Tab-separated table of C-alpha atoms and ligand atoms in Angstrom:
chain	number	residue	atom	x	y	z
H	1	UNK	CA	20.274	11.046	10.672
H	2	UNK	CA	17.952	8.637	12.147
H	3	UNK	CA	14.885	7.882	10.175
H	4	UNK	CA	11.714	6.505	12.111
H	5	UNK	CA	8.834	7.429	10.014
H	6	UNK	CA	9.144	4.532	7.646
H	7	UNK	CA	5.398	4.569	7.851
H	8	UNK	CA	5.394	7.202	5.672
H	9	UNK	CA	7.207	6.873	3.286
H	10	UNK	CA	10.781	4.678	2.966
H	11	UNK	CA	13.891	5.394	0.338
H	12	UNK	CA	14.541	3.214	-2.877
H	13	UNK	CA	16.658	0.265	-2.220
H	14	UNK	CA	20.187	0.629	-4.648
H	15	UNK	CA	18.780	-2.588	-6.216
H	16	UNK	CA	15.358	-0.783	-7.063
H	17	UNK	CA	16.856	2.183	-8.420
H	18	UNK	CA	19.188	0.571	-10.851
H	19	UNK	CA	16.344	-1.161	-12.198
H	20	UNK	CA	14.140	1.801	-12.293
H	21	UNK	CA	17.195	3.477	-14.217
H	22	UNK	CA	17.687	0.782	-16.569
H	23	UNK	CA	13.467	1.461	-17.701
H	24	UNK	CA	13.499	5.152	-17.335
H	25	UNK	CA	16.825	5.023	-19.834
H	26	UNK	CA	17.826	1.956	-22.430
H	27	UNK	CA	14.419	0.208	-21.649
H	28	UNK	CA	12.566	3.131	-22.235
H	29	UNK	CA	9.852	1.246	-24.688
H	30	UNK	CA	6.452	2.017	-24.749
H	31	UNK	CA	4.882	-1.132	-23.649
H	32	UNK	CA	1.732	-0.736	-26.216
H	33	UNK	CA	4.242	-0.887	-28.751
H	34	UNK	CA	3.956	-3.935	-31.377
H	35	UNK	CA	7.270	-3.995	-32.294
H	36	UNK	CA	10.039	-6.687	-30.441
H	37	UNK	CA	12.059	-4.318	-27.972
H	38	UNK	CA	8.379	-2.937	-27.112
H	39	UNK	CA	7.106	-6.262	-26.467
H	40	UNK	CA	9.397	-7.129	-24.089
H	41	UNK	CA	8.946	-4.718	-21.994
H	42	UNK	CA	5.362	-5.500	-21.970
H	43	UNK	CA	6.229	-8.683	-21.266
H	44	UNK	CA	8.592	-7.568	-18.412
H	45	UNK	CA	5.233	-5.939	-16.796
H	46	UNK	CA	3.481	-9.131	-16.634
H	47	UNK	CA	6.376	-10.819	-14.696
H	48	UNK	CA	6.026	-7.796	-12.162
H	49	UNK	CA	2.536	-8.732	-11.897
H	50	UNK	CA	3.256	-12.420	-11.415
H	51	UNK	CA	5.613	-11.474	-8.671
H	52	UNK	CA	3.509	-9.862	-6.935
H	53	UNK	CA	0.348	-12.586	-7.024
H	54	UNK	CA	2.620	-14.788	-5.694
H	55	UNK	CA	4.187	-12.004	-2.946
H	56	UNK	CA	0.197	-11.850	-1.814
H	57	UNK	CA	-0.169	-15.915	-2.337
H	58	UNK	CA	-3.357	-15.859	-5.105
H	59	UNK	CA	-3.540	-17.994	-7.903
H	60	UNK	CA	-7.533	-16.468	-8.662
H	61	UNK	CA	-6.794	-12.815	-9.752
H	62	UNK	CA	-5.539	-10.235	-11.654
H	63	UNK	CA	-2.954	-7.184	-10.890
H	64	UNK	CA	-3.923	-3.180	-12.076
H	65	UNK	CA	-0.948	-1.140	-11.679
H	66	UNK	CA	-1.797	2.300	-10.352
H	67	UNK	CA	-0.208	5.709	-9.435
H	68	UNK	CA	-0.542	5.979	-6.169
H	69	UNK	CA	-2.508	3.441	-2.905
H	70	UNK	CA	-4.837	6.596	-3.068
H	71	UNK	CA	-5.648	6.151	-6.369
H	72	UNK	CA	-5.982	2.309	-6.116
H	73	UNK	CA	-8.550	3.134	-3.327
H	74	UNK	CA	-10.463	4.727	-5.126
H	75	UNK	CA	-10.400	2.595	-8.181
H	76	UNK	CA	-11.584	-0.071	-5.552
H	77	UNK	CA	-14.879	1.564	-3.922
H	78	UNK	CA	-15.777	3.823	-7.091
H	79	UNK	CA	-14.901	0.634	-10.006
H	80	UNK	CA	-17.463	-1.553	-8.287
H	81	UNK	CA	-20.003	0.959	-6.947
H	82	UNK	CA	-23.317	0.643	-8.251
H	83	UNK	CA	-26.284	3.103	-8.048
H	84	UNK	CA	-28.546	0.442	-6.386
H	85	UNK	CA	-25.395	0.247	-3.520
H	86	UNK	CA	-28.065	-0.156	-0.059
H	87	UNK	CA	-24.899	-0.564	2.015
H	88	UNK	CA	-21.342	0.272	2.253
H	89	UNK	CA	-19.514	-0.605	5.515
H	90	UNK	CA	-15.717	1.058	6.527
H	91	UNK	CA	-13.941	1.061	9.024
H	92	UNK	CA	-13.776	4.358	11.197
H	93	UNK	CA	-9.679	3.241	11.220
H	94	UNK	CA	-9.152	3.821	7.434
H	95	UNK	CA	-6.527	5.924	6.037
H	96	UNK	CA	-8.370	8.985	4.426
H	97	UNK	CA	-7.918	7.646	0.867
H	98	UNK	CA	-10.446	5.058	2.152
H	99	UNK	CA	-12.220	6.921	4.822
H	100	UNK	CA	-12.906	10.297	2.769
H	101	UNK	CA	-14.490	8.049	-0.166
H	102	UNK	CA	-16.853	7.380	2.987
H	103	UNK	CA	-18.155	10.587	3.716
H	104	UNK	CA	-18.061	11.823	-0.089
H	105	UNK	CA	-20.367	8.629	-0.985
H	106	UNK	CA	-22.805	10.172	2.239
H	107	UNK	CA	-22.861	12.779	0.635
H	108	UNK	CA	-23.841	11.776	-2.505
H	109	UNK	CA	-26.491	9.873	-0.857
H	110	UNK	CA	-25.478	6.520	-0.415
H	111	UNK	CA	-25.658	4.343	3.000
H	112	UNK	CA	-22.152	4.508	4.614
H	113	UNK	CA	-21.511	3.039	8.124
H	114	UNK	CA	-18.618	2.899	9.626
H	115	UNK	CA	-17.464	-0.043	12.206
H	116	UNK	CA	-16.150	1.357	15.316
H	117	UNK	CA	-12.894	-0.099	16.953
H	118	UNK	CA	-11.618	-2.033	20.016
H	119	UNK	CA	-9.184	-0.294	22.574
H	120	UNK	CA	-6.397	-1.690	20.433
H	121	UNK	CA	-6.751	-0.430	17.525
H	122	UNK	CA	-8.563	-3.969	15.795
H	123	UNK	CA	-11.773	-3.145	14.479
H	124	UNK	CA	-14.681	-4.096	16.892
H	125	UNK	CA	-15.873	-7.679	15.238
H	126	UNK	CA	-18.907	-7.745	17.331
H	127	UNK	CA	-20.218	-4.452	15.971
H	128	UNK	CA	-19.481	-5.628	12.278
H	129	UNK	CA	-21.087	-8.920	13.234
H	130	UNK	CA	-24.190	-6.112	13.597
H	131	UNK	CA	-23.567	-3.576	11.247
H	132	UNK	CA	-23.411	-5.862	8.080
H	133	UNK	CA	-26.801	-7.354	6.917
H	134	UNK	CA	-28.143	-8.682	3.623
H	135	UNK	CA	-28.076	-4.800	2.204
H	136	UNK	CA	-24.337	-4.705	2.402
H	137	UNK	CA	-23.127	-4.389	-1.062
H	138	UNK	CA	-19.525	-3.409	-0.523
H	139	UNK	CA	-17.199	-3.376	2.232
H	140	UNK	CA	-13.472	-2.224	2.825
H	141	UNK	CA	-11.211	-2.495	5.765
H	142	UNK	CA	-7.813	-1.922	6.244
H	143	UNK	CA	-5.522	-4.926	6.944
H	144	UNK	CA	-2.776	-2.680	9.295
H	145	UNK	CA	-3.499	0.245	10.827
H	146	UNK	CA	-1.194	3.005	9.605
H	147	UNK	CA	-1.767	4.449	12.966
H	148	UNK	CA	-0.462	2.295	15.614
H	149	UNK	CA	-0.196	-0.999	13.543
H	150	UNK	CA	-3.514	-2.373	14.738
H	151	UNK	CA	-3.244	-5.951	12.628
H	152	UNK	CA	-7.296	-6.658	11.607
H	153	UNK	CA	-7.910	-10.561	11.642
H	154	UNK	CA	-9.386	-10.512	7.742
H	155	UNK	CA	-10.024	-14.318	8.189
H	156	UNK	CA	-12.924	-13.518	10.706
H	157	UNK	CA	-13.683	-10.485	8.886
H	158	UNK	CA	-14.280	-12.978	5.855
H	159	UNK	CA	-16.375	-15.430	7.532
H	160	UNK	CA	-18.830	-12.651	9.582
H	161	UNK	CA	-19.480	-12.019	5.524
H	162	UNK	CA	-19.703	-15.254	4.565
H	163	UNK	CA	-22.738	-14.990	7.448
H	164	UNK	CA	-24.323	-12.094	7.235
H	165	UNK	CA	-23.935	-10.891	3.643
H	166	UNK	CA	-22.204	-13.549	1.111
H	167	UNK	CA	-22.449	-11.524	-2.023
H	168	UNK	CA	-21.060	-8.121	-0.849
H	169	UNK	CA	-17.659	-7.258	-2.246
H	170	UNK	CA	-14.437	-7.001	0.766
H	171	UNK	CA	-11.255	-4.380	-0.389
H	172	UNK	CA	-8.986	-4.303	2.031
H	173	UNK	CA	-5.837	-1.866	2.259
H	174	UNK	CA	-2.926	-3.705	2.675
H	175	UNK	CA	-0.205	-0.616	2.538
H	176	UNK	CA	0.993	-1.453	5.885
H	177	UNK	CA	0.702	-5.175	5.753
H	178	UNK	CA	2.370	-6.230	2.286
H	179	UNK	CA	5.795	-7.865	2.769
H	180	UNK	CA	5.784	-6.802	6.316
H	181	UNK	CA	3.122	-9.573	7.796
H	182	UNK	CA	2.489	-12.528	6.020
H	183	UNK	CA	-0.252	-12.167	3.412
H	184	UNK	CA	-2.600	-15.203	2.057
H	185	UNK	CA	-5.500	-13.747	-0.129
H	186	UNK	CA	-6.652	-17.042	-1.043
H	187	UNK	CA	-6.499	-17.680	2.400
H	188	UNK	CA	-8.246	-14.622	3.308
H	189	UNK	CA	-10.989	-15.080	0.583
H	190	UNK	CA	-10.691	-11.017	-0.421
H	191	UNK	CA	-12.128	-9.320	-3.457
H	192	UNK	CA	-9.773	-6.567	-3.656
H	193	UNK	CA	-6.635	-5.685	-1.831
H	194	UNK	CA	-4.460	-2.358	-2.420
H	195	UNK	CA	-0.884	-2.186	-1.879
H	196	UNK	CA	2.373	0.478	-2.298
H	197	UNK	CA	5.671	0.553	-4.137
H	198	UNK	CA	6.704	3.864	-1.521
H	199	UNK	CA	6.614	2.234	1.917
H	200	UNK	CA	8.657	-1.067	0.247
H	201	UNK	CA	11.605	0.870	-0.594
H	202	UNK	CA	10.136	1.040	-3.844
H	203	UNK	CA	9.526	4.199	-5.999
H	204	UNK	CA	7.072	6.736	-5.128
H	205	UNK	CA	4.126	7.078	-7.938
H	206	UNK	CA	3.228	2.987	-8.308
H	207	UNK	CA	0.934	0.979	-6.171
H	208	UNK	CA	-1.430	-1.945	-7.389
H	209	UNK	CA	-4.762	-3.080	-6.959
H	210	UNK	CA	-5.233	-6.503	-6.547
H	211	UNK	CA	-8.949	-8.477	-8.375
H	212	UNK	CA	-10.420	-11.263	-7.734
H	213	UNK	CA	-11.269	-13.467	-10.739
H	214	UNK	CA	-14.383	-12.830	-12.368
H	215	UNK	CA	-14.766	-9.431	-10.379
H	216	UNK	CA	-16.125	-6.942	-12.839
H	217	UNK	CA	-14.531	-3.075	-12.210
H	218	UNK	CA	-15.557	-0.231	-13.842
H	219	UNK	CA	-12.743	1.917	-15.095
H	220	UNK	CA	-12.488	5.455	-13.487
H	221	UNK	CA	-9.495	7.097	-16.124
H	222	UNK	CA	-10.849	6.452	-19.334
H	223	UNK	CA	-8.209	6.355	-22.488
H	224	UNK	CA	-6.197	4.016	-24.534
H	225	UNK	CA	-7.404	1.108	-22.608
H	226	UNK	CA	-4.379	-0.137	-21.229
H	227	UNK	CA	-4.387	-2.979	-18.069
H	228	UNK	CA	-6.964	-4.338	-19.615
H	229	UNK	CA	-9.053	-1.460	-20.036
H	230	UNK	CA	-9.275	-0.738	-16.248
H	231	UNK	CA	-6.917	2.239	-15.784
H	232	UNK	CA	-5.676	3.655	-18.736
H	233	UNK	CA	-2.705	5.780	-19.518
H	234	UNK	CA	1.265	4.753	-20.200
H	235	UNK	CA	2.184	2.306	-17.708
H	236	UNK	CA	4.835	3.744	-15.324
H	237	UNK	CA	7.313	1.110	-16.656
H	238	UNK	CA	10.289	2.112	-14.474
H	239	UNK	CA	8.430	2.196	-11.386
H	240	UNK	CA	6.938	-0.989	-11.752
H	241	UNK	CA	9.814	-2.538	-12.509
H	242	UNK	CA	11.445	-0.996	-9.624
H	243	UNK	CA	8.366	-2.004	-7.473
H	244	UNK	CA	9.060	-5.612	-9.026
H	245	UNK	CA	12.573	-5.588	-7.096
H	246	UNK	CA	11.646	-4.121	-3.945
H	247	UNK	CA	9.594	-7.452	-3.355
H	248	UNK	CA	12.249	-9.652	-3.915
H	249	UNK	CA	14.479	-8.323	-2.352
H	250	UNK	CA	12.523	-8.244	1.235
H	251	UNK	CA	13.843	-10.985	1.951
H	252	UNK	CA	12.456	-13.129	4.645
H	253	UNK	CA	9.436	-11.463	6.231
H	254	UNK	CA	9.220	-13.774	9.876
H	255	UNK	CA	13.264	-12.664	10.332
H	256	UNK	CA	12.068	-9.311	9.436
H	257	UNK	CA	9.290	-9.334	11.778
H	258	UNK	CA	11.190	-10.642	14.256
H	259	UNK	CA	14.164	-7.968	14.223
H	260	UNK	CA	11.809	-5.392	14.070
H	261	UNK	CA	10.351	-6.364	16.931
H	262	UNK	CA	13.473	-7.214	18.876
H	263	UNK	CA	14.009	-2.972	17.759
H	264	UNK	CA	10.693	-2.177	19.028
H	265	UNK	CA	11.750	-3.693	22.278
H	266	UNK	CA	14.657	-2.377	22.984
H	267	UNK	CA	13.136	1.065	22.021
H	268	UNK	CA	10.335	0.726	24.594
H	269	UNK	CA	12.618	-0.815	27.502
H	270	UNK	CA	15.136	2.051	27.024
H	271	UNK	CA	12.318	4.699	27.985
H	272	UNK	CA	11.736	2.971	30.533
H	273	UNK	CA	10.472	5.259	33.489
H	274	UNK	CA	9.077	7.863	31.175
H	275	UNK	CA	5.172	8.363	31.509
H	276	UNK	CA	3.951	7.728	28.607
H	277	UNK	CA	0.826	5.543	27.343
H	278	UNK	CA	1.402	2.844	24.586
H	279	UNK	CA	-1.312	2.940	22.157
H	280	UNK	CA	0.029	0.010	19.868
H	281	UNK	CA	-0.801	-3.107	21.731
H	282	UNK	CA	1.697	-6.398	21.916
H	283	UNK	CA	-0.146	-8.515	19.307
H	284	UNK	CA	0.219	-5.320	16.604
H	285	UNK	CA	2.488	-5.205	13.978
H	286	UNK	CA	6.112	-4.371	14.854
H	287	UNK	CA	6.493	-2.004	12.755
H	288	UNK	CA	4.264	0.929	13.639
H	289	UNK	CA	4.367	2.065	17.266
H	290	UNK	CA	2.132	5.096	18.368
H	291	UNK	CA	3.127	6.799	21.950
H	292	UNK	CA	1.396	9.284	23.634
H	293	UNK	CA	3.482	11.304	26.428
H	294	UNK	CA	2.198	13.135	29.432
H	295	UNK	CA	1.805	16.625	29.636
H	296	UNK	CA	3.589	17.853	26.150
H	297	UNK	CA	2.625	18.409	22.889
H	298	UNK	CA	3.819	15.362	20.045
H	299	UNK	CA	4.625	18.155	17.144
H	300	UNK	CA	6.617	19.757	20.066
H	301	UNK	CA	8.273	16.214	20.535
H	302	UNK	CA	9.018	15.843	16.843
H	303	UNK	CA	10.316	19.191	16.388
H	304	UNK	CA	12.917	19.225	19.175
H	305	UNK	CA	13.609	15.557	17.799
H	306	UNK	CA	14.222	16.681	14.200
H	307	UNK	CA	17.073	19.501	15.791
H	308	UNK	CA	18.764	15.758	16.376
H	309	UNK	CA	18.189	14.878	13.221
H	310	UNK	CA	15.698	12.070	14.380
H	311	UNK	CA	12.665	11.772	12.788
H	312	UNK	CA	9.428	10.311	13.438
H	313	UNK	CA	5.279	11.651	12.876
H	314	UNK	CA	2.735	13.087	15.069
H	315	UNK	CA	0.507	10.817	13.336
H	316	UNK	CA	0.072	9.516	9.574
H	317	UNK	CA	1.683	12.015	7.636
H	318	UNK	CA	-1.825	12.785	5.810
H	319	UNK	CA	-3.233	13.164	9.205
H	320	UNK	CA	-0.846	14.963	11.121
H	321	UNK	CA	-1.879	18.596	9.605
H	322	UNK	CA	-5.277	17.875	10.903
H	323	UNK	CA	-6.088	18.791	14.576
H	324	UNK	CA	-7.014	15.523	16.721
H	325	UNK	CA	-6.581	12.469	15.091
H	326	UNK	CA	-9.725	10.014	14.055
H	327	UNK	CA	-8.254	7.218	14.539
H	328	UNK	CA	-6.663	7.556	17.990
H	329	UNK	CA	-10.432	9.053	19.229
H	330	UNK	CA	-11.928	5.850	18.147
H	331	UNK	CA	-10.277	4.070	20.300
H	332	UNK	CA	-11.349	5.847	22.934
H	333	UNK	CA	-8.046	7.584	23.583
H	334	UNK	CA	-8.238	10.604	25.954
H	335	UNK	CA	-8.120	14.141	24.274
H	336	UNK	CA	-4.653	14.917	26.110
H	337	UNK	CA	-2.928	11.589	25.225
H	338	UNK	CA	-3.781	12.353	21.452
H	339	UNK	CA	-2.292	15.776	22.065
H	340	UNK	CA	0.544	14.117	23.007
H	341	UNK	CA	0.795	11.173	20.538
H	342	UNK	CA	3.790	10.111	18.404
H	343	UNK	CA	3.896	7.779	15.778
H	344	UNK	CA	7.138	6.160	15.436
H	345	UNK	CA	7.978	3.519	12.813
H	346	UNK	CA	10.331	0.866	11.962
H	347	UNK	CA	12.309	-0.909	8.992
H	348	UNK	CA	14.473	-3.442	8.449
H	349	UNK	CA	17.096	-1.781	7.573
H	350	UNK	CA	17.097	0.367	11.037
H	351	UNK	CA	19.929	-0.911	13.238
H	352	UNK	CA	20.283	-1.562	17.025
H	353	UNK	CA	22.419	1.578	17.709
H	354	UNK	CA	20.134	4.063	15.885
H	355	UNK	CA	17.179	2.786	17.990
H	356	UNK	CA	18.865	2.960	20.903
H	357	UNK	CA	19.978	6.560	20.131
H	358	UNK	CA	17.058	7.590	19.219
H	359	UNK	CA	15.066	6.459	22.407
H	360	UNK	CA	18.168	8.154	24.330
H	361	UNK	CA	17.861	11.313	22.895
H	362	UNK	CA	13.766	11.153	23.097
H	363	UNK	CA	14.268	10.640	26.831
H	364	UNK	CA	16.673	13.060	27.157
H	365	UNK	CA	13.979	15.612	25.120
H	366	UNK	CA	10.913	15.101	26.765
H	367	UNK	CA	12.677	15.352	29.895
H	368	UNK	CA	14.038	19.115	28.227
H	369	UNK	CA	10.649	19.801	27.501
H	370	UNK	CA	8.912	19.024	30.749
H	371	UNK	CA	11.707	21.455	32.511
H	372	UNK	CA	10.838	24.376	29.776
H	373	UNK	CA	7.109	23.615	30.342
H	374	UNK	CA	7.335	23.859	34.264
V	1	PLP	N1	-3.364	3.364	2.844
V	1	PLP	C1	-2.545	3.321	3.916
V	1	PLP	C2	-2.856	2.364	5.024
V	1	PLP	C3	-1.432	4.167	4.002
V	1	PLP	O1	-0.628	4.114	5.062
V	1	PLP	C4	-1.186	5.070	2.916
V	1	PLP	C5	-0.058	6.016	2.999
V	1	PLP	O2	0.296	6.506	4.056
V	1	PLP	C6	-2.054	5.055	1.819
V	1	PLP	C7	-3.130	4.197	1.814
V	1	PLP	C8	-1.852	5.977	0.661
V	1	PLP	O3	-0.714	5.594	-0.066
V	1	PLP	P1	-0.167	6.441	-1.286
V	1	PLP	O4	0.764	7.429	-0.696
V	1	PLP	O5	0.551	5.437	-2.159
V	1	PLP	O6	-1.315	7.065	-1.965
């Protein structure tokens, strides 16, 4: 089996899921608990959370464990929405746990805009440069594209704010970026920034939300008040701590970025004469590489692929059920090359022959194809 939809999801490291056994069994404790063992575990959250801060490089803010990136989406846009909200600005390359709070807050009546994008896949800064005003309240934009691993430069991003609109609030999703690029918040000067335990090989059901000091969020689960009253319920202690591990044991992230690129590389070089249009630009991340072949259908692609036992996406994997794909049309990618669009992604832990294979036997397939289709 070769796996190239790491984008999607990735499997728990050994390391992560001997830790997450260790909490789901003898460290069972509830962490509300007053008594010692109980403690201790709480205790053992708030070392998670420190680990993290320092993954994301912030002194100024606080960590809310969630249960999913969806969920800490949403706790995002909806925990600091207010009815007075005259703006909200998105980008039109969010994944839909960002995208469809969009269109349910136009609906609802707010002011949503949404900043188009550049040809590779960056948000167009010009256009946010004139899209954000001194009505914008809130804005979110996604930090890697989950599509073709469009990197946004949130540095500029901050400083058109800084411009045009000082006091509105800045989430971005970081699902694609955390541990893969380097990540500075202090640096970056963001309010809010969501990341997952499941792409990390970490567990699935944990993701966090990071806040800003002195950010005030409204909870959106009300009950026994805990992390600090923002999102109640029992933590998931075994995740978290399994979360906890996945970061440290990334490793270093430029060698990381660097091998995956080198496996990027010699994927692209290996297909060599095939037509096909790269959507995922050189300056992108590494990781996330969206293809779109000539003349054949991408679920057609993956199908025949999977028969190999190699697997990649037609798209996200919350997109690809959906006909067209947003993301790709904002880019102002013909209707045919999204037909025929593949999104294949990387990990560390891929190796040099399995990439190899892999473009082999795509070669090989859409050459099959084109034959059958003739
Ligand atoms: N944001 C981005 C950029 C993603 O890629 C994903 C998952 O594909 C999510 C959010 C949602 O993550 P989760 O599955 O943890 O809800």
């Amino acid at each position: 089996m070769i796996y190239l939809d790491n984008a999607a999801t990735t499997p728990m490291s050994k390391k992560a899921l001997d830790v997450y056994n260790l909490y789901a069994s003898e460290l069972f404790y509830n962490p509300s608990g007053i008594y010692d063992v109980a403690v201790a575990v709480k205790n053992d959250i708030e070392e998670a959370k420190e680990t993290i801060k320092h993954a994301l490089h912030t002194l100024n803010g606080n960590i809310i464990f969630t249960s999913s990136a969806t969920e800490a989406n949403n706790l995002a846009i909806f925990g600091c929405l207010k009815s007075n909200f005259k703006k909200i600005v998105l980008s039109k390359a969010e994944h839909p746990s960002v995208y469809n709070i969009g269109i349910e807050l136009q609906n609802r009546g707010f002011n949503v805009e949404f900043c188009p994008l550049q040809s590779n896949g960056q948000i167009d800064y010009e256009a946010l440069e004139e899209i954000l005003d001194e009505n914008t309240n809130l804005i979110s934009i996604m930090h890697v594209s989950n599509e073709t691993g469009a990197i946004n430069d949130l540095k500029k991003i901050n400083e058109i704010r800084k411009r045009k609109c000082p006091k509105a609030i800045l989430h971005v999703d970081g699902v694609q970026a955390f541990t893969k690029i380097k990540v500075n918040l202090d640096y970056f000067g963001v309010d809010l920034y969501t990341i997952s335990a499941h792409k990390i090989n970490g567990p699935k059901g944990v993701a966090a939300l990071f806040v800003k000091n002195n950010l005030f969020l409204k909870p959106i689960i009300f009950g026994g008040g805990q992390e600090q009253n923002i999102r109640s319920g029992t933590e998931n202690v075994p995740a978290i701590m399994a979360f906890k591990t996945a970061i440290q044991d990334v490793g270093d992230i430029d060698k990381n970025f660097e091998y995956v690129s080198f496996l990027k590389k010699i994927f692209l070089s290996n297909l060599n004469d095939l037509p096909y249009k790269n959507n995922s630009g050189d300056e992108n991340s590494p990781y996330i590489l969206s293809l779109s072949f000539k003349g054949v259908k991408g679920e057609t692609l993956v199908h025949m692929l999977e028969e190999h036992k190699i697997y990649i996406s037609t798209g996200s994997a919350c997109s690809s059920k959906k006909s067209g794909n947003r993301v790709l049309l904002s880019m102002n990618i013909s209707p045919n090359d999204i037909v025929g669009s593949v999104r294949i992604s990387f990990s560390k832990n891929n190796t040099e022959h399995e990439v190899i294979e892999a473009s082999k036997i795509l070669k090989e397939t859409y050459y099959n194809l084109i034959d059958k289709l003739r």
